[in-house]
């Protein structure tokens, strides 16, 4: 891994042993993109100048417009395409002509003020300072290169070194101007219980991409996009992934210009955003990850997974197995009391479950979704001994105890709202539009965050909790804070997220031994920002096994199984009405952080025994499933089947899962070719006891029995025996 600056050609070359990222200061001043892709030793003079035109001698802004050139940090000054950074000066005019001032190469990487970001052990960073000489505004671009993952981390800091305030109107994190537009663009879009569905289309001239204006990364979209070469498959071709470490509104876009340059950018959503910078102040953008693979889409995902495991997730559980949990939500919804919970817990214990999670409805007088958010004290009608009493009984049963919270919200029917109606986000004079019967707290206010942090810490202490599910069940539909001056109202979206991060830092910091899982009405904030605080996130409220195959497949483009909360639920399924066998529901959920979400007390003994056996089996394979190298084999977006596998680093152990959706009459057995194994090893399948050569499994295949009934699955646990 290295970051080199060539004084003669004025070019920067960031590389590790597989990837190069090269840009050059055209005319000695303007950083312009040259190459991001497979590692090259160097790019010669002629090739450097071909894309970036000017040498120091030939430079003239009037001769060739910046509008035709591949910019590293475009602003609206000469370049008429959508820029990365836009600044409005005190006089209301806007221009920013950024020129090279200095650079510095450091080991590691700087932390980003107020924002989560990847760690930078064993990394190197380039800090490149550009300045607009007229206003004094500077932009510091930060590029980090890692040896162990093929990811370049990028962010920008905008510094007002001028004499008057400026307003930052747009502040994206990264821009790459690709040569040509011969790529497919993939983004993830969906809805509640249908999150992160895969959509791929060819790039065309004009604008395309994905974004969220909801104040959260959202269930509808995801802060990720991928460009792939036209020949790319899971195993071959080039893939360029962009992911943002941010949980608020975002934009990920590609603009194909008149000369077919494809400008790919990612960062904070510019709509409803601006930030006022007084002289001496700076604004930090979130971090974006640019991930390259010449080993297809699978190669890109494996790099993202390694980034998450090695540089993003932290804490006691980040690299260990996770407890098997039972969550009472789909078992009871709001209709529970202590006796009912304990009955469920006792069966859970018998079934070999480790952790009992009490979901929504334990506080205030919350018997439905329309009250009590903000009143984080125990509902003694449901829990006569409070959280403390229940927790003690659960612990006595030999189970860990977990708790659901939704700290960012307030119900109109709550003591908190009666005391502080001004604490919610609202625009005076307009109706306070409730979604899911609730409003959002104004987390830009210190006193609001302090109240929530204290109340939540007290509840978690009272309950002696071992696990927390941090939920967030609605998006923000009107932006207004009575605490901010008019000139700063557009800062609220970002200030809200900074407030969330501040609370997460304080609350997770107070409980280093507790496992935290994030959640947002299902998978509405499944993003890298959340992963920096909590190693797992509830993937979706959809627990239907086949829908899960789809959602987990596309989520795995960026996120490893260790981050995906996945539960076995009742049949018929509460979201689709479908009935899948227990073995399939379990096989699918096992490729995530595993648990149950159904009324075990209603299951026949035989099924509880089956669950006990499944749990025992999971314990044997969980490390491979959560942390193994992950390969998608068959896409549920392309047909009637899904298959995937995880392999240990030494290739001596693997778990393979295959699911059929519908049974089709007159089917035959088929073969599934595996990948990622060692062809010279012999593997025994723990399930059947049969042995196979690694070569045989990869180049010939393993038998898929024709399904008898819908949603049938097979799972193999392969262990090398020589
Ligand atoms: C959200 C979550 C569910 C459950 C409910 C409780 O929808 O995604 O898992 O916790 O809230 O209200």
XYZ file of C-alpha atoms and ligand atoms in Angstrom:
734
model
C 0.000 0.000 0.000
C 1.380 3.412 -0.849
C 0.524 6.989 -1.709
C 3.032 8.531 -4.103
C 3.256 12.013 -5.543
C 5.200 12.470 -8.772
C 6.546 15.994 -8.805
C 7.199 15.961 -12.561
C 3.792 14.876 -13.718
C 2.033 16.307 -10.656
C 0.182 13.043 -10.206
C -0.935 11.157 -7.120
C -0.957 7.373 -7.131
C -2.752 5.570 -4.321
C -2.414 1.811 -4.502
C -2.293 -1.500 -2.749
C -1.129 -4.721 -4.353
C -4.333 -5.047 -6.396
C -5.831 -1.614 -7.008
C -4.667 1.796 -8.243
C -6.380 5.156 -7.865
C -4.623 7.885 -9.822
C -5.323 11.558 -10.304
C -3.317 14.464 -11.468
C -3.127 18.181 -10.843
C -3.888 19.446 -14.315
C -2.047 22.676 -14.965
C -0.449 22.016 -11.579
C -3.744 23.150 -10.004
C -6.903 21.189 -10.724
C -7.160 17.616 -9.403
C -8.407 15.483 -12.280
C -9.214 11.833 -12.321
C -7.067 9.459 -14.351
C -7.608 5.838 -13.317
C -9.401 3.750 -10.706
C -9.173 0.040 -11.262
C -6.622 -2.738 -11.456
C -3.228 -1.838 -10.168
C -0.795 -0.383 -12.653
C 2.819 0.389 -11.797
C 2.480 3.910 -13.221
C 0.687 5.871 -15.929
C 3.055 7.507 -18.391
C 3.072 11.169 -19.309
C 1.258 10.817 -22.573
C -1.597 8.856 -21.006
C -1.854 11.226 -18.054
C -2.137 14.238 -20.320
C -4.621 12.525 -22.653
C -7.388 12.686 -20.045
C -6.410 15.779 -18.135
C -5.112 17.925 -21.026
C -3.100 20.656 -19.389
C 0.504 20.628 -18.391
C 1.691 23.532 -16.290
C 2.924 25.215 -19.457
C -0.184 24.755 -21.572
C -2.655 25.693 -18.878
C -5.300 28.277 -19.680
C -8.769 28.259 -18.176
C -10.152 30.024 -21.223
C -8.823 27.495 -23.712
C -10.491 24.310 -22.554
C -13.471 24.310 -20.282
C -13.421 22.401 -17.011
C -16.803 21.221 -18.245
C -15.125 18.586 -20.449
C -12.702 17.256 -17.901
C -12.669 14.512 -15.255
C -12.728 16.414 -11.971
C -11.905 14.965 -8.550
C -13.831 17.632 -6.666
C -16.069 19.521 -9.084
C -17.620 22.811 -8.086
C -19.790 25.053 -10.175
C -17.124 27.246 -11.722
C -16.317 26.464 -15.303
C -17.691 22.957 -14.886
C -21.415 23.141 -15.650
C -22.280 19.623 -14.557
C -23.628 18.809 -11.073
C -20.771 19.468 -8.703
C -19.668 17.882 -5.468
C -19.495 21.079 -3.434
C -21.477 24.276 -3.806
C -20.945 27.405 -1.731
C -22.958 30.635 -1.588
C -21.087 33.729 -0.509
C -22.330 36.463 1.805
C -23.388 38.561 -1.221
C -25.636 35.721 -2.411
C -23.412 34.867 -5.350
C -21.916 31.446 -5.893
C -18.528 30.481 -7.271
C -15.768 28.263 -6.022
C -12.606 27.787 -8.027
C -10.569 25.254 -6.121
C -6.863 25.098 -6.799
C -4.146 22.982 -5.285
C -2.519 24.441 -2.191
C -0.727 21.604 -0.412
C -0.846 17.949 0.452
C 0.239 15.649 3.199
C 0.483 11.860 3.480
C -0.160 10.447 6.938
C -0.320 6.954 8.355
C -3.730 5.866 9.578
C -6.648 8.163 8.986
C -8.151 11.127 10.810
C -11.407 10.779 12.744
C -14.311 12.771 11.355
C -15.729 15.285 13.834
C -19.144 14.117 15.064
C -19.455 11.407 12.428
C -18.794 7.680 12.507
C -16.159 6.377 10.102
C -14.023 3.361 9.363
C -10.938 2.766 11.469
C -7.612 3.265 9.799
C -5.111 0.912 11.409
C -2.577 -0.139 8.784
C -3.961 2.420 6.342
C -2.456 5.514 4.758
C -4.236 8.741 3.987
C -3.687 11.632 1.663
C -4.898 15.033 2.815
C -5.141 17.303 -0.180
C -5.888 20.968 0.431
C -7.524 22.989 -2.327
C -8.318 26.645 -2.004
C -10.514 29.244 -3.625
C -8.182 32.233 -3.632
C -10.961 34.797 -3.949
C -13.068 33.832 -0.913
C -10.427 32.023 1.120
C -12.658 28.925 1.378
C -10.603 25.721 1.423
C -11.584 22.117 0.848
C -9.527 19.341 2.355
C -10.054 16.075 0.535
C -9.152 12.973 2.472
C -8.317 9.718 0.644
C -7.486 6.564 2.596
C -6.041 3.429 1.066
C -5.935 0.043 2.826
C -3.706 -2.921 2.127
C -6.166 -5.560 3.307
C -9.285 -4.349 1.482
C -9.698 -2.882 -1.987
C -11.517 0.157 -0.742
C -10.620 3.825 -0.985
C -12.301 5.888 1.747
C -13.056 9.474 0.762
C -14.430 12.495 2.580
C -14.172 16.272 2.362
C -13.865 19.080 4.884
C -14.924 22.557 3.873
C -13.136 25.284 5.802
C -14.102 28.932 5.801
C -10.788 30.744 6.063
C -12.374 33.857 4.570
C -13.517 37.008 6.313
C -17.266 36.638 5.830
C -19.744 33.808 6.462
C -20.582 31.446 3.599
C -23.401 28.956 3.143
C -22.479 25.463 2.036
C -25.348 24.448 -0.163
C -24.122 21.061 -1.283
C -21.422 18.914 0.283
C -21.030 15.468 -1.242
C -18.323 13.105 -0.102
C -16.831 11.776 -3.314
C -16.876 12.093 -7.075
C -15.376 9.857 -9.743
C -15.539 10.814 -13.425
C -15.410 7.534 -15.368
C -14.285 7.544 -18.956
C -17.219 6.408 -21.125
C -20.588 5.122 -20.038
C -20.383 1.486 -20.948
C -21.572 0.337 -17.544
C -24.632 -1.008 -15.826
C -25.898 0.819 -12.765
C -27.308 -1.141 -9.834
C -29.212 0.471 -6.977
C -31.406 -0.897 -4.210
C -34.987 0.276 -3.802
C -38.055 -1.019 -2.047
C -40.595 -0.370 0.641
C -41.452 -1.493 4.146
C -41.226 -5.345 4.307
C -39.729 -5.226 0.794
C -36.457 -3.423 1.451
C -33.387 -3.289 -0.806
C -34.677 -4.969 -3.957
C -32.125 -5.164 -6.737
C -32.469 -2.944 -9.822
C -29.934 -2.903 -12.664
C -30.014 -0.897 -15.887
C -27.542 0.425 -18.447
C -26.238 3.964 -18.027
C -27.718 6.469 -20.449
C -26.842 10.121 -21.099
C -28.380 12.336 -18.412
C -29.060 11.784 -14.727
C -29.736 8.557 -12.896
C -29.228 7.137 -9.424
C -30.941 6.857 -6.095
C -31.578 9.104 -3.117
C -33.505 9.592 0.087
C -35.208 12.809 1.169
C -36.714 11.161 4.267
C -34.094 12.145 6.825
C -32.912 8.535 7.005
C -31.250 6.120 4.642
C -34.777 4.625 4.510
C -36.632 1.448 3.574
C -37.282 2.877 0.118
C -33.649 3.355 -0.930
C -30.140 2.536 0.212
C -26.975 4.676 0.328
C -25.213 2.452 -2.172
C -24.757 2.133 -5.915
C -22.635 -0.015 -8.135
C -21.322 0.378 -11.661
C -20.376 -2.824 -13.422
C -18.748 -3.554 -16.745
C -21.222 -4.955 -19.255
C -19.677 -8.426 -18.999
C -19.708 -8.529 -15.183
C -21.065 -11.587 -13.362
C -20.757 -12.698 -9.756
C -17.272 -14.070 -10.500
C -15.946 -12.035 -13.432
C -15.753 -8.525 -14.821
C -15.311 -5.191 -13.098
C -17.458 -3.808 -10.299
C -17.198 -0.335 -8.746
C -19.195 -0.002 -5.519
C -20.036 3.262 -3.722
C -21.354 3.149 -0.158
C -21.855 5.941 2.349
C -21.191 5.846 6.080
C -24.254 7.918 6.892
C -27.773 7.344 8.207
C -29.570 10.475 7.000
C -30.863 11.589 3.608
C -28.384 10.884 0.837
C -27.835 11.062 -2.882
C -25.954 8.568 -5.058
C -26.012 9.681 -8.660
C -24.462 9.225 -12.057
C -24.554 11.949 -14.656
C -23.499 10.930 -18.161
C -22.385 14.091 -19.940
C -22.180 15.230 -23.551
C -18.886 13.383 -24.078
C -20.102 10.291 -22.237
C -18.029 10.906 -19.143
C -19.955 9.242 -16.303
C -19.811 11.329 -13.157
C -20.542 9.149 -10.120
C -21.111 10.986 -6.836
C -22.316 10.114 -3.373
C -22.998 12.107 -0.225
C -25.525 13.972 1.910
C -28.844 14.710 0.195
C -28.583 18.313 -1.082
C -32.359 18.890 -0.983
C -33.291 20.743 2.218
C -29.661 20.980 3.228
C -27.353 23.884 3.774
C -24.789 24.738 6.407
C -23.743 28.195 7.445
C -20.006 28.503 8.018
C -18.714 31.459 9.959
C -15.094 32.526 9.438
C -12.844 29.926 11.047
C -15.489 27.146 11.008
C -15.478 23.943 9.001
C -17.981 21.387 7.773
C -17.140 17.699 7.639
C -18.859 15.422 5.101
C -19.546 11.768 5.902
C -17.172 9.142 4.596
C -17.764 7.303 1.332
C -16.227 3.945 0.402
C -15.197 3.283 -3.166
C -14.742 -0.422 -3.640
C -13.189 -1.936 -6.764
C -13.111 -5.528 -7.894
C -11.978 -7.229 -11.093
C -13.433 -10.454 -9.723
C -17.017 -9.519 -10.416
C -19.803 -8.411 -8.150
C -18.950 -11.151 -5.656
C -15.414 -9.799 -5.376
C -16.766 -6.340 -4.598
C -19.054 -7.716 -1.883
C -16.274 -9.736 -0.271
C -14.223 -6.536 -0.081
C -17.100 -4.605 1.490
C -17.621 -7.467 3.968
C -13.940 -7.388 4.910
C -14.163 -3.609 5.363
C -17.128 -4.035 7.701
C -15.502 -6.790 9.745
C -12.012 -5.317 9.940
C -12.609 -1.591 10.018
C -16.247 -0.752 10.830
C -17.872 -2.948 13.471
C -16.496 -2.743 17.004
C -17.124 -4.040 20.482
C -17.466 -7.315 22.281
C -19.708 -8.969 19.690
C -18.173 -7.595 16.503
C -16.171 -10.737 15.838
C -17.864 -13.356 17.938
C -20.887 -15.608 17.640
C -24.203 -14.034 18.609
C -26.735 -15.344 21.112
C -29.779 -17.125 19.676
C -32.729 -14.972 20.633
C -36.481 -15.136 20.997
C -38.279 -11.840 20.417
C -41.874 -11.555 21.647
C -43.055 -9.107 18.930
C -44.736 -11.483 16.470
C -45.598 -13.772 19.398
C -47.655 -11.242 21.378
C -47.445 -7.809 19.738
C -48.662 -5.376 22.483
C -50.807 -7.970 24.182
C -48.626 -9.383 26.963
C -48.137 -9.523 30.703
C -45.347 -10.936 32.817
C -46.914 -14.365 33.047
C -47.261 -14.676 29.287
C -43.666 -13.558 28.766
C -42.310 -15.988 31.319
C -44.251 -18.836 29.759
C -42.654 -17.985 26.423
C -39.239 -17.700 28.055
C -39.529 -21.114 29.705
C -40.266 -22.815 26.386
C -37.457 -20.818 24.776
C -35.058 -22.133 27.403
C -36.176 -25.709 26.731
C -35.590 -25.111 23.032
C -31.972 -24.087 23.680
C -32.418 -20.355 23.111
C -29.951 -17.953 24.826
C -31.609 -14.550 24.937
C -35.136 -13.331 25.620
C -35.974 -9.978 24.004
C -38.889 -7.914 25.253
C -40.069 -5.814 22.318
C -42.361 -2.781 22.162
C -45.025 -2.129 24.826
C -43.242 -2.390 28.227
C -43.345 1.341 29.175
C -45.884 4.076 29.992
C -49.318 2.740 29.137
C -48.450 1.512 25.673
C -51.086 -1.000 24.646
C -51.011 0.179 21.039
C -48.651 2.213 18.868
C -50.388 5.502 19.743
C -48.953 6.333 23.155
C -46.099 6.619 25.661
C -42.993 7.065 23.495
C -40.734 9.259 25.593
C -42.056 7.890 28.916
C -39.341 5.348 29.523
C -40.688 4.054 32.835
C -42.090 0.581 33.404
C -45.736 -0.279 32.865
C -46.490 -1.885 36.213
C -49.837 -3.196 34.944
C -48.029 -5.469 32.541
C -44.876 -5.942 34.620
C -45.735 -5.736 38.346
C -42.067 -6.011 39.318
C -41.031 -3.641 36.532
C -38.138 -4.368 34.231
C -35.998 -5.273 37.220
C -38.423 -7.982 38.348
C -38.883 -9.483 34.893
C -35.184 -9.364 34.121
C -34.370 -11.179 37.346
C -36.826 -13.950 36.514
C -35.550 -14.266 32.967
C -31.950 -14.406 34.162
C -32.923 -17.038 36.736
C -34.232 -19.193 33.916
C -30.716 -19.099 32.503
C -31.562 -16.696 29.686
C -30.028 -13.341 28.858
C -32.435 -10.401 28.829
C -32.887 -7.928 25.971
C -35.027 -4.828 25.521
C -36.606 -2.805 22.688
C -36.328 0.990 22.796
C -37.252 3.785 20.402
C -35.375 6.741 21.900
C -35.761 9.212 19.035
C -39.554 9.438 19.227
C -42.327 11.064 21.207
C -46.058 10.204 21.362
C -48.564 13.015 21.643
C -50.171 10.904 24.360
C -47.183 10.958 26.694
C -46.144 12.821 29.836
C -43.082 13.996 27.980
C -45.162 15.654 25.256
C -47.495 17.195 27.819
C -44.449 18.742 29.502
C -42.484 19.614 26.359
C -44.657 19.986 23.258
C -41.853 22.077 21.761
C -39.390 19.175 21.859
C -40.609 17.583 18.636
C -39.571 18.500 15.113
C -42.353 20.696 13.753
C -43.053 23.844 11.769
C -45.135 26.303 13.837
C -48.555 26.932 12.367
C -48.603 23.694 10.373
C -50.225 20.493 11.612
C -47.895 18.140 13.436
C -48.399 15.254 11.056
C -48.027 11.988 12.920
C -46.835 8.831 11.232
C -47.473 5.600 13.081
C -49.107 7.858 15.667
C -45.845 9.489 16.693
C -43.617 12.527 16.273
C -39.847 12.816 16.102
C -37.805 14.447 18.854
C -35.668 17.411 17.923
C -32.307 15.818 18.562
C -30.471 18.960 17.501
C -31.297 20.218 21.030
C -28.818 19.343 23.765
C -31.443 19.202 26.517
C -33.579 16.739 24.531
C -30.639 14.410 23.959
C -29.617 14.676 27.613
C -33.116 13.764 28.771
C -33.338 10.760 26.440
C -29.850 9.486 27.194
C -30.481 9.617 30.962
C -33.906 7.968 30.692
C -32.668 5.171 28.444
C -29.532 4.502 30.483
C -31.684 4.273 33.616
C -34.065 1.784 31.944
C -31.238 -0.388 30.640
C -29.611 -0.404 34.089
C -32.930 -1.231 35.763
C -33.452 -4.114 33.395
C -29.828 -5.336 33.663
C -30.033 -5.839 29.934
C -27.669 -7.911 27.831
C -29.072 -6.805 24.472
C -30.813 -3.719 23.063
C -32.916 -3.301 19.915
C -32.791 0.427 19.026
C -35.756 1.124 16.781
C -36.789 4.193 14.736
C -40.233 3.831 13.264
C -40.904 6.875 11.173
C -39.303 9.329 8.811
C -39.375 13.110 9.024
C -42.030 14.817 6.921
C -41.579 18.492 7.813
C -38.366 20.105 8.894
C -38.428 22.759 11.583
C -36.680 23.343 14.889
C -37.868 26.144 17.154
C -34.363 26.118 18.565
C -32.511 27.179 15.409
C -32.361 30.634 13.770
C -33.864 31.021 10.307
C -30.406 30.971 8.717
C -29.744 27.527 10.148
C -33.082 25.722 9.639
C -31.700 23.842 6.656
C -29.069 22.332 8.930
C -31.654 20.374 10.896
C -31.519 17.137 8.870
C -27.792 16.780 9.400
C -27.926 18.083 12.977
C -30.580 15.453 13.697
C -28.294 12.651 12.529
C -25.331 14.117 14.428
C -27.650 14.080 17.462
C -28.514 10.415 16.867
C -24.822 9.560 16.626
C -24.089 11.506 19.804
C -26.780 9.563 21.685
C -25.577 6.271 20.264
C -22.022 7.038 21.270
C -23.105 7.840 24.839
C -25.534 4.962 25.288
C -23.493 2.199 23.640
C -20.422 3.593 25.427
C -22.146 3.169 28.792
C -22.764 -0.550 28.090
C -19.647 -2.043 26.507
C -20.793 -5.610 27.217
C -24.262 -5.232 25.751
C -25.115 -6.378 22.228
C -26.859 -3.567 20.312
C -29.001 -4.105 17.219
C -30.302 -1.194 15.181
C -33.713 -1.237 13.540
C -35.895 1.276 11.709
C -39.400 -0.010 11.061
C -37.594 -3.060 9.709
C -34.546 -2.210 7.586
C -35.023 1.558 7.271
C -31.547 2.494 8.456
C -29.497 -0.430 7.240
C -26.347 1.571 6.595
C -22.653 1.718 7.448
C -23.180 4.675 9.809
C -25.295 2.494 12.094
C -22.810 -0.382 11.809
C -20.107 1.777 13.403
C -22.149 1.700 16.646
C -24.051 -1.574 16.433
C -22.692 -4.708 14.787
C -26.096 -5.940 13.641
C -29.319 -4.440 12.269
C -32.830 -5.833 11.856
C -32.854 -6.511 8.145
C -36.568 -6.106 7.496
C -39.908 -6.709 9.213
C -40.467 -9.329 6.539
C -39.796 -12.761 8.000
C -41.114 -14.709 4.993
C -38.332 -17.129 4.031
C -38.492 -16.579 0.265
C -38.715 -12.766 0.524
C -35.814 -12.985 2.943
C -33.771 -14.844 0.308
C -34.223 -11.824 -1.951
C -33.636 -9.178 0.707
C -30.599 -10.924 2.185
C -29.170 -11.558 -1.294
C -29.187 -7.873 -2.237
C -28.259 -6.669 1.256
C -25.171 -8.886 0.994
C -23.895 -6.711 -1.858
C -22.397 -4.538 0.897
C -23.172 -6.170 4.237
C -21.949 -9.516 5.591
C -24.348 -12.001 7.236
C -22.995 -11.031 10.683
C -24.850 -7.715 10.332
C -28.257 -9.031 9.260
C -30.857 -9.663 11.964
C -32.890 -12.679 10.746
C -35.593 -14.621 12.581
C -37.709 -17.719 12.181
C -41.374 -16.738 12.463
C -44.756 -18.426 12.466
C -46.577 -19.917 9.510
C -48.665 -18.798 7.745
C -46.244 -15.891 7.631
C -47.575 -12.608 9.064
C -46.443 -10.564 6.061
C -47.240 -12.812 3.090
C -49.532 -15.576 4.361
C -47.097 -18.144 2.953
C -46.166 -21.388 4.631
C -42.571 -22.551 4.418
C -41.169 -25.564 6.288
C -39.377 -24.864 9.580
C -36.123 -26.219 8.126
C -36.228 -23.620 5.322
C -37.189 -20.744 7.594
C -34.230 -21.708 9.775
C -31.762 -22.284 6.926
C -32.469 -18.793 5.590
C -32.363 -17.063 8.997
C -29.111 -18.842 9.883
C -27.355 -16.686 7.289
C -27.916 -13.760 9.591
C -27.908 -13.087 13.320
C -30.304 -15.834 14.242
C -33.406 -15.834 16.355
C -37.097 -16.640 16.657
C -40.095 -14.364 16.594
C -43.173 -16.506 17.200
C -45.277 -17.909 19.987
C -43.312 -21.005 20.935
C -45.964 -21.910 23.516
C -48.328 -22.734 20.654
C -45.952 -25.155 18.940
C -46.248 -28.924 19.401
C -43.495 -30.590 21.460
C -42.112 -32.182 18.322
C -41.426 -28.788 16.801
C -39.771 -27.471 19.963
C -37.496 -30.491 19.801
C -36.797 -29.709 16.137
C -35.898 -26.139 17.156
C -33.576 -27.452 19.864
C -31.765 -29.569 17.280
C -31.578 -26.631 14.855
C -30.074 -24.454 17.575
C -27.486 -27.081 18.403
C -26.600 -27.334 14.734
C -26.368 -23.552 14.366
C -23.837 -23.356 17.180
C -21.580 -25.666 15.178
C -21.744 -23.618 12.000
C -22.447 -20.062 13.144
C -18.870 -18.805 12.907
C -18.599 -19.963 9.291
C -21.993 -18.505 8.455
C -21.371 -15.100 10.014
C -17.705 -14.561 9.230
C -16.839 -16.899 6.346
C -16.021 -15.690 2.845
C -19.409 -15.238 1.218
C -20.405 -16.371 -2.275
C -23.782 -15.828 -3.913
C -24.399 -18.841 -6.145
C -27.938 -18.453 -7.529
C -29.908 -15.225 -7.522
C -33.544 -15.284 -6.344
C -34.018 -12.265 -8.621
C -33.362 -14.426 -11.662
C -35.554 -17.421 -11.096
C -37.104 -19.962 -8.833
C -34.019 -20.705 -6.754
C -31.562 -19.074 -4.400
C -28.216 -20.429 -3.233
C -25.259 -19.060 -1.344
C -22.315 -20.324 0.665
C -19.747 -19.261 3.244
C -16.228 -20.666 3.429
C -13.620 -20.313 6.154
C -10.406 -18.499 5.292
C -8.400 -21.734 5.269
C -11.085 -23.285 2.994
C -11.445 -26.278 5.292
C -15.050 -25.657 6.193
C -18.087 -24.366 4.320
C -21.841 -24.103 4.686
C -23.966 -24.144 1.541
C -27.677 -23.297 1.415
C -30.091 -23.797 -1.467
C -33.793 -22.846 -1.557
C -36.428 -23.620 -4.174
C -39.404 -21.243 -4.297
C -42.149 -23.168 -6.095
C -42.125 -26.852 -6.816
C -42.665 -27.476 -10.518
C -44.144 -30.788 -11.753
C -41.929 -33.271 -13.549
C -38.672 -31.748 -12.281
C -35.434 -33.677 -12.179
C -32.573 -33.580 -9.708
C -30.082 -30.888 -10.694
C -26.505 -29.951 -9.924
C -25.271 -26.895 -8.071
C -21.651 -25.914 -8.646
C -19.909 -24.593 -5.556
C -17.063 -22.122 -5.413
C -14.295 -20.883 -3.126
C -13.242 -24.388 -1.966
C -9.814 -26.000 -2.218
C -9.917 -28.376 -5.232
C -7.254 -30.586 -3.695
C -9.134 -31.250 -0.453
C -11.764 -33.873 0.300
C -14.813 -32.657 2.210
C -17.329 -34.587 4.258
C -20.875 -33.291 4.495
C -21.788 -33.336 8.168
C -25.476 -33.674 7.339
C -25.327 -36.820 5.183
C -21.842 -38.117 6.011
C -21.005 -38.282 2.270
C -17.575 -37.242 0.993
C -16.704 -35.178 -2.074
C -13.567 -33.737 -3.639
C -13.316 -29.948 -3.614
C -12.732 -30.163 -7.388
C -15.811 -32.354 -7.793
C -17.973 -29.882 -5.834
C -16.744 -26.906 -7.833
C -16.324 -28.304 -11.346
C -19.059 -30.944 -11.378
C -21.493 -29.990 -8.615
C -23.575 -31.212 -5.731
C -27.015 -32.786 -6.167
C -30.125 -30.655 -5.685
C -33.034 -32.963 -5.020
C -36.180 -32.114 -6.891
C -38.471 -30.370 -4.431
C -41.674 -31.921 -3.184
C -43.697 -28.931 -2.048
C -42.964 -25.215 -2.116
C -40.066 -23.464 -0.317
C -37.939 -26.578 0.141
C -34.286 -26.168 1.040
C -31.066 -28.101 1.400
C -28.091 -27.201 3.531
C -24.641 -28.796 3.535
C -21.907 -28.421 6.131
C -18.685 -29.406 4.419
C -15.602 -30.129 6.500
C -12.214 -31.057 5.021
C -11.088 -34.483 6.164
C -7.519 -34.582 4.866
C -40.846 -1.973 14.182
C -39.837 -3.100 14.214
C -40.515 -4.373 14.677
C -41.122 -4.145 16.050
C -42.074 -2.969 16.013
C -42.557 -2.601 17.401
O -41.788 -2.174 13.180
O -39.241 -3.269 12.964
O -39.605 -5.435 14.711
O -40.096 -3.924 16.980
O -41.458 -1.827 15.445
O -43.384 -1.523 17.394
